[in-house]
Short mmCIF file of C-alpha atoms in Angstrom, two decimals:
data_model
loop_
_atom_site.label_atom_id
_atom_site.label_comp_id
_atom_site.label_asym_id
_atom_site.label_seq_id
_atom_site.Cartn_x
_atom_site.Cartn_y
_atom_site.Cartn_z
CA MET A 1 7.23 9.95 -11.39
CA LYS A 2 10.39 11.07 -9.63
CA SER A 3 12.80 8.71 -7.89
CA SER A 4 12.02 10.57 -4.67
CA GLN A 5 8.39 9.42 -4.96
CA ILE A 6 9.31 5.73 -4.90
CA ALA A 7 8.99 4.24 -1.41
CA ALA A 8 9.61 0.83 0.13
CA GLN A 9 6.80 -0.89 2.03
CA LEU A 10 8.42 -2.18 5.21
CA TYR A 11 6.07 -5.16 5.37
CA THR A 12 8.47 -6.57 2.77
CA LEU A 13 11.19 -6.36 5.46
CA ARG A 14 9.02 -7.34 8.43
CA ASP A 15 11.51 -9.98 9.59
CA HIS A 16 14.28 -7.37 9.54
CA CYS A 17 12.51 -4.61 11.51
CA LYS A 18 11.69 -6.31 14.81
CA THR A 19 13.91 -4.15 17.03
CA THR A 20 15.17 -0.58 17.06
CA GLU A 21 18.64 -1.72 16.01
CA ALA A 22 17.34 -3.96 13.21
CA PHE A 23 15.03 -1.19 11.99
CA ALA A 24 17.94 1.25 11.75
CA ARG A 25 20.12 -1.28 9.90
CA SER A 26 17.32 -2.02 7.45
CA LEU A 27 16.73 1.64 6.69
CA ARG A 28 20.43 2.14 6.15
CA ARG A 29 20.42 -0.66 3.57
CA LEU A 30 17.36 0.81 1.86
CA ARG A 31 19.02 4.20 1.65
CA SER A 32 22.09 2.60 0.07
CA ILE A 33 19.84 1.13 -2.63
CA GLY A 34 18.42 4.57 -3.39
CA TYR A 35 15.10 4.70 -1.54
CA THR A 36 14.36 7.93 0.29
CA ALA A 37 10.90 7.04 1.64
CA VAL A 38 9.23 4.16 3.47
CA GLN A 39 5.75 3.04 4.43
CA ILE A 40 5.57 1.80 8.02
CA SER A 41 3.93 -1.63 8.34
CA GLY A 42 4.90 -4.89 9.98
CA VAL A 43 7.64 -3.39 12.17
CA GLY A 44 8.26 -4.36 15.79
CA PRO A 45 6.87 -2.55 18.86
CA ILE A 46 8.97 0.57 18.41
CA PRO A 47 7.50 3.90 19.64
CA PRO A 48 6.46 6.18 16.77
CA ALA A 49 8.76 8.97 17.91
CA GLU A 50 11.71 6.55 17.63
CA LEU A 51 10.58 5.37 14.20
CA ARG A 52 10.46 8.98 13.08
CA SER A 53 13.84 9.87 14.57
CA ILE A 54 15.61 6.82 13.14
CA SER A 55 14.05 7.31 9.72
CA ALA A 56 15.10 10.95 9.59
CA GLY A 57 18.57 10.04 10.80
CA GLU A 58 18.97 7.54 7.96
CA GLY A 59 17.69 10.03 5.39
CA LEU A 60 14.26 8.50 4.80
CA THR A 61 10.80 10.07 4.89
CA ILE A 62 7.86 8.17 6.39
CA CYS A 63 5.38 8.67 3.57
CA ALA A 64 2.52 6.51 4.88
CA THR A 65 1.54 3.69 7.21
CA HIS A 66 -0.82 0.78 7.50
CA GLU A 67 -2.77 0.75 10.75
CA SER A 68 -5.06 -2.02 11.95
CA GLY A 69 -8.57 -1.95 10.56
CA LYS A 70 -10.01 -2.16 14.05
CA SER A 71 -8.08 0.86 15.30
CA ILE A 72 -8.94 2.92 12.22
CA CYS A 73 -12.65 2.21 12.56
CA GLU A 74 -13.01 2.21 16.35
CA THR A 75 -10.36 4.66 17.59
CA PRO A 76 -9.54 7.01 14.71
CA GLN A 77 -8.26 9.73 17.05
CA ALA A 78 -5.55 7.34 18.25
CA VAL A 79 -4.55 6.87 14.61
CA VAL A 80 -4.42 10.66 14.19
CA ASP A 81 -2.11 10.88 17.19
CA ARG A 82 0.16 8.10 15.91
CA LEU A 83 0.46 9.68 12.46
CA ALA A 84 1.25 13.03 14.05
CA ALA A 85 4.01 11.41 16.12
CA LEU A 86 5.41 9.81 12.96
CA GLY A 87 5.24 13.09 11.03
CA CYS A 88 3.17 11.35 8.39
CA ALA A 89 -0.03 12.43 6.62
CA TYR A 90 -1.20 9.19 4.97
CA THR A 91 -2.42 5.84 6.24
CA ALA A 92 -4.40 3.02 4.68
CA TYR A 93 -7.01 0.57 5.88
CA PRO A 94 -5.05 -2.61 5.14
CA PHE A 95 -7.49 -5.53 5.20
CA PRO A 96 -11.17 -6.03 6.10
CA HIS A 97 -11.42 -6.68 9.83
CA VAL A 98 -15.10 -7.61 9.57
CA PRO A 99 -17.03 -9.99 7.27
CA LEU A 100 -18.06 -8.52 3.92
CA THR A 101 -20.53 -11.08 2.61
CA THR A 102 -23.68 -8.95 2.38
CA LEU A 103 -24.43 -5.44 1.20
CA ALA A 104 -25.45 -4.50 4.74
CA GLU A 105 -22.01 -5.51 6.02
CA VAL A 106 -20.29 -3.54 3.26
CA GLU A 107 -22.46 -0.50 4.00
CA ALA A 108 -21.62 -0.73 7.70
CA LEU A 109 -17.88 -0.79 7.00
CA ALA A 110 -18.21 2.09 4.55
CA ARG A 111 -19.93 4.20 7.23
CA GLN A 112 -17.12 3.48 9.67
CA LEU A 113 -14.45 4.29 7.11
CA ASP A 114 -16.18 7.50 6.09
CA HIS A 115 -16.36 8.63 9.71
CA ALA A 116 -12.74 7.69 10.39
CA GLY A 117 -11.64 9.47 7.23
CA ALA A 118 -13.45 12.61 8.34
CA VAL A 119 -11.64 12.51 11.68
CA LEU A 120 -8.28 12.18 9.93
CA ARG A 121 -9.15 14.88 7.40
CA ALA A 122 -9.92 17.33 10.20
CA ALA A 123 -6.34 16.79 11.39
CA GLY A 124 -4.89 17.32 7.91
CA GLN A 125 -4.38 13.60 7.33
CA VAL A 126 -5.64 11.19 4.67
CA LEU A 127 -7.24 7.75 4.98
CA CYS A 128 -6.84 5.42 2.01
CA TYR A 129 -8.21 1.96 1.23
CA HIS A 130 -5.84 -0.92 0.40
CA ASN A 131 -7.43 -3.76 -1.53
CA HIS A 132 -6.78 -7.47 -1.85
CA GLN A 133 -8.50 -9.79 -4.29
CA HIS A 134 -11.44 -10.33 -1.92
CA GLU A 135 -12.88 -6.91 -2.70
CA PHE A 136 -13.52 -8.00 -6.29
CA ARG A 137 -16.21 -10.43 -5.21
CA LYS A 138 -19.64 -9.16 -6.16
CA VAL A 139 -22.31 -8.27 -3.64
CA ALA A 140 -25.72 -7.12 -4.86
CA GLY A 141 -24.44 -7.00 -8.44
CA ARG A 142 -21.29 -4.93 -7.90
CA THR A 143 -17.81 -5.54 -6.57
CA ILE A 144 -17.18 -4.79 -2.92
CA LEU A 145 -14.49 -2.29 -3.92
CA GLU A 146 -16.94 -0.37 -6.09
CA TRP A 147 -19.37 -0.21 -3.17
CA ILE A 148 -16.65 0.96 -0.75
CA TYR A 149 -15.65 3.88 -2.94
CA ASP A 150 -19.21 4.81 -3.92
CA LEU A 151 -20.45 4.75 -0.32
CA THR A 152 -17.66 6.98 1.02
CA ALA A 153 -16.87 10.61 0.29
CA PRO A 154 -13.72 11.10 -1.82
CA ALA A 155 -12.58 13.70 0.70
CA ASN A 156 -12.75 11.10 3.48
CA VAL A 157 -11.58 7.87 1.83
CA GLN A 158 -9.03 7.81 -0.95
CA GLY A 159 -7.27 4.95 -2.74
CA GLU A 160 -4.22 2.78 -2.31
CA PRO A 161 -4.77 0.17 -5.05
CA ASP A 162 -2.45 -2.83 -4.98
CA THR A 163 -1.56 -3.82 -8.53
CA TYR A 164 -1.02 -7.53 -7.82
CA TRP A 165 -4.27 -7.99 -5.91
CA VAL A 166 -6.24 -6.01 -8.49
CA GLN A 167 -4.93 -8.32 -11.20
CA LEU A 168 -5.54 -11.45 -9.11
CA GLY A 169 -9.08 -10.26 -8.48
CA GLY A 170 -9.70 -10.27 -12.23
CA ALA A 171 -9.61 -6.51 -12.74
CA ASP A 172 -7.23 -4.17 -14.58
CA PRO A 173 -4.79 -2.04 -12.55
CA VAL A 174 -4.80 0.64 -15.27
CA ASP A 175 -8.59 0.84 -15.17
CA TRP A 176 -8.59 1.22 -11.40
CA CYS A 177 -5.97 3.96 -11.51
CA GLN A 178 -8.22 5.80 -13.95
CA ARG A 179 -11.34 5.22 -11.86
CA LEU A 180 -9.58 6.73 -8.86
CA ASN A 181 -8.66 9.93 -10.68
CA ARG A 182 -7.83 12.62 -8.08
CA ARG A 183 -8.52 10.00 -5.41
CA LEU A 184 -5.20 8.16 -5.71
CA PRO A 185 -2.42 9.50 -3.46
CA LEU A 186 -0.84 6.06 -2.91
CA ILE A 187 -0.32 2.94 -5.00
CA HIS A 188 1.28 -0.40 -4.15
CA LEU A 189 3.55 -1.58 -6.95
CA LYS A 190 3.71 -5.38 -6.95
CA ASP A 191 4.27 -7.60 -9.99
CA TYR A 192 2.22 -10.64 -10.98
CA GLN A 193 4.05 -13.65 -12.39
CA ILE A 194 2.64 -16.81 -13.94
CA VAL A 195 4.71 -19.87 -12.98
CA PRO A 196 4.42 -23.64 -13.48
CA GLY A 197 1.93 -25.32 -11.19
CA ALA A 198 2.71 -27.99 -8.62
CA ASP A 199 4.44 -31.04 -10.11
CA GLY A 200 4.75 -29.16 -13.40
CA LYS A 201 1.02 -29.36 -14.04
CA GLY A 202 -0.88 -26.30 -15.20
CA SER A 203 0.15 -22.91 -13.88
CA ALA A 204 0.03 -20.78 -10.76
CA VAL A 205 0.61 -17.13 -9.95
CA THR A 206 3.01 -15.51 -7.54
CA MET A 207 4.39 -12.11 -6.56
CA CYS A 208 7.75 -11.13 -7.97
CA GLU A 209 10.13 -8.23 -8.41
CA ILE A 210 8.79 -5.42 -10.57
CA GLY A 211 9.65 -6.09 -14.18
CA ASN A 212 9.89 -9.86 -13.77
CA GLY A 213 6.17 -10.47 -14.13
CA ASN A 214 3.32 -9.87 -16.53
CA LEU A 215 2.02 -6.42 -15.58
CA ASP A 216 2.32 -3.50 -18.02
CA TRP A 217 4.26 -1.05 -15.90
CA ALA A 218 4.50 1.71 -18.48
CA ARG A 219 0.70 1.94 -18.66
CA ILE A 220 0.15 1.47 -14.92
CA LEU A 221 2.60 4.19 -13.92
CA LYS A 222 1.36 6.58 -16.59
CA SER A 223 -2.26 6.18 -15.46
CA ALA A 224 -1.34 6.51 -11.78
CA GLU A 225 0.58 9.71 -12.49
CA ALA A 226 -2.32 11.09 -14.53
CA SER A 227 -4.63 10.43 -11.57
CA GLY A 228 -2.39 12.43 -9.25
CA CYS A 229 -0.52 9.69 -7.41
CA ARG A 230 1.90 11.07 -4.82
CA TRP A 231 3.70 7.93 -3.59
CA PHE A 232 4.62 4.84 -5.57
CA ILE A 233 5.21 2.17 -2.94
CA VAL A 234 7.12 -1.03 -3.75
CA GLU A 235 5.89 -4.07 -1.85
CA GLN A 236 6.64 -7.78 -2.20
CA ASP A 237 4.94 -9.89 0.47
CA VAL A 238 6.91 -13.01 -0.49
CA CYS A 239 10.48 -12.89 -1.80
CA PRO A 240 12.42 -15.84 -3.25
CA ALA A 241 15.57 -15.04 -1.26
CA ASP A 242 16.87 -11.84 0.35
CA PRO A 243 14.06 -9.23 0.38
CA PHE A 244 16.64 -6.45 0.12
CA ASP A 245 17.74 -7.94 -3.20
CA SER A 246 14.12 -7.99 -4.36
CA LEU A 247 13.65 -4.35 -3.38
CA ARG A 248 16.88 -3.46 -5.19
CA GLN A 249 15.75 -5.19 -8.39
CA SER A 250 12.42 -3.37 -8.30
CA TRP A 251 14.10 -0.04 -7.61
CA ASP A 252 16.52 -0.50 -10.49
CA TYR A 253 13.74 -1.47 -12.90
CA LEU A 254 11.59 1.53 -11.99
CA GLN A 255 14.35 4.04 -12.72
CA GLN A 256 13.60 3.87 -16.46
CA PHE A 257 10.22 5.49 -15.74
CA THR A 258 11.51 8.37 -13.61
CA ALA A 259 11.84 11.94 -14.75
#
């Protein structure tokens, strides 16, 4: 992994990217930390051409986006056009926009994703799937995530595993990086920390800066690299204080693994 392959997920900074001016300031701060790439998600209603221009002006590449599940499945050509305007080749289906409680429902979503992925692929773009813990529920004897990948063509739907949600779902991030060999252009790097429970009773889990939690980053990053990962995207949905400080801590920790 090279430092230039480490990106910041802007959902982490969603409260700091509401306007054009705030977006530019936030990217400037990210560049000062060392990041040279971002994933667009959670930003305000800024036209894609402006997002692209500001990002380039601040020295950052737009490596990927998250688009709404509904738009990906129902209007994939509009997603193609948005990615083209952003100068970006990768997007990910971020969260199930339909119920996934039966195999028939999972199969229906897989068909939509496969079709959308084919539309993007024809334009030289790539659709990935971003998981949460919900996809590790079993339907008809297998996890939903296994069904999604088995029911879609690798050329049409690739992976964006999220390390925290994989772990919370009871699976192993290393195992999923290996399963997605040559189907893993993106990965969300997010640490998993065990903390005292409410009132000091028992324990709970939370997201934290990379290196402050319980995940084995040496093994995760090695397996992601071996599976051909292109972008290593730092995300922290919830930060204890300033999210820029959290992104800085994660950036600094990851430098020991860069070549």
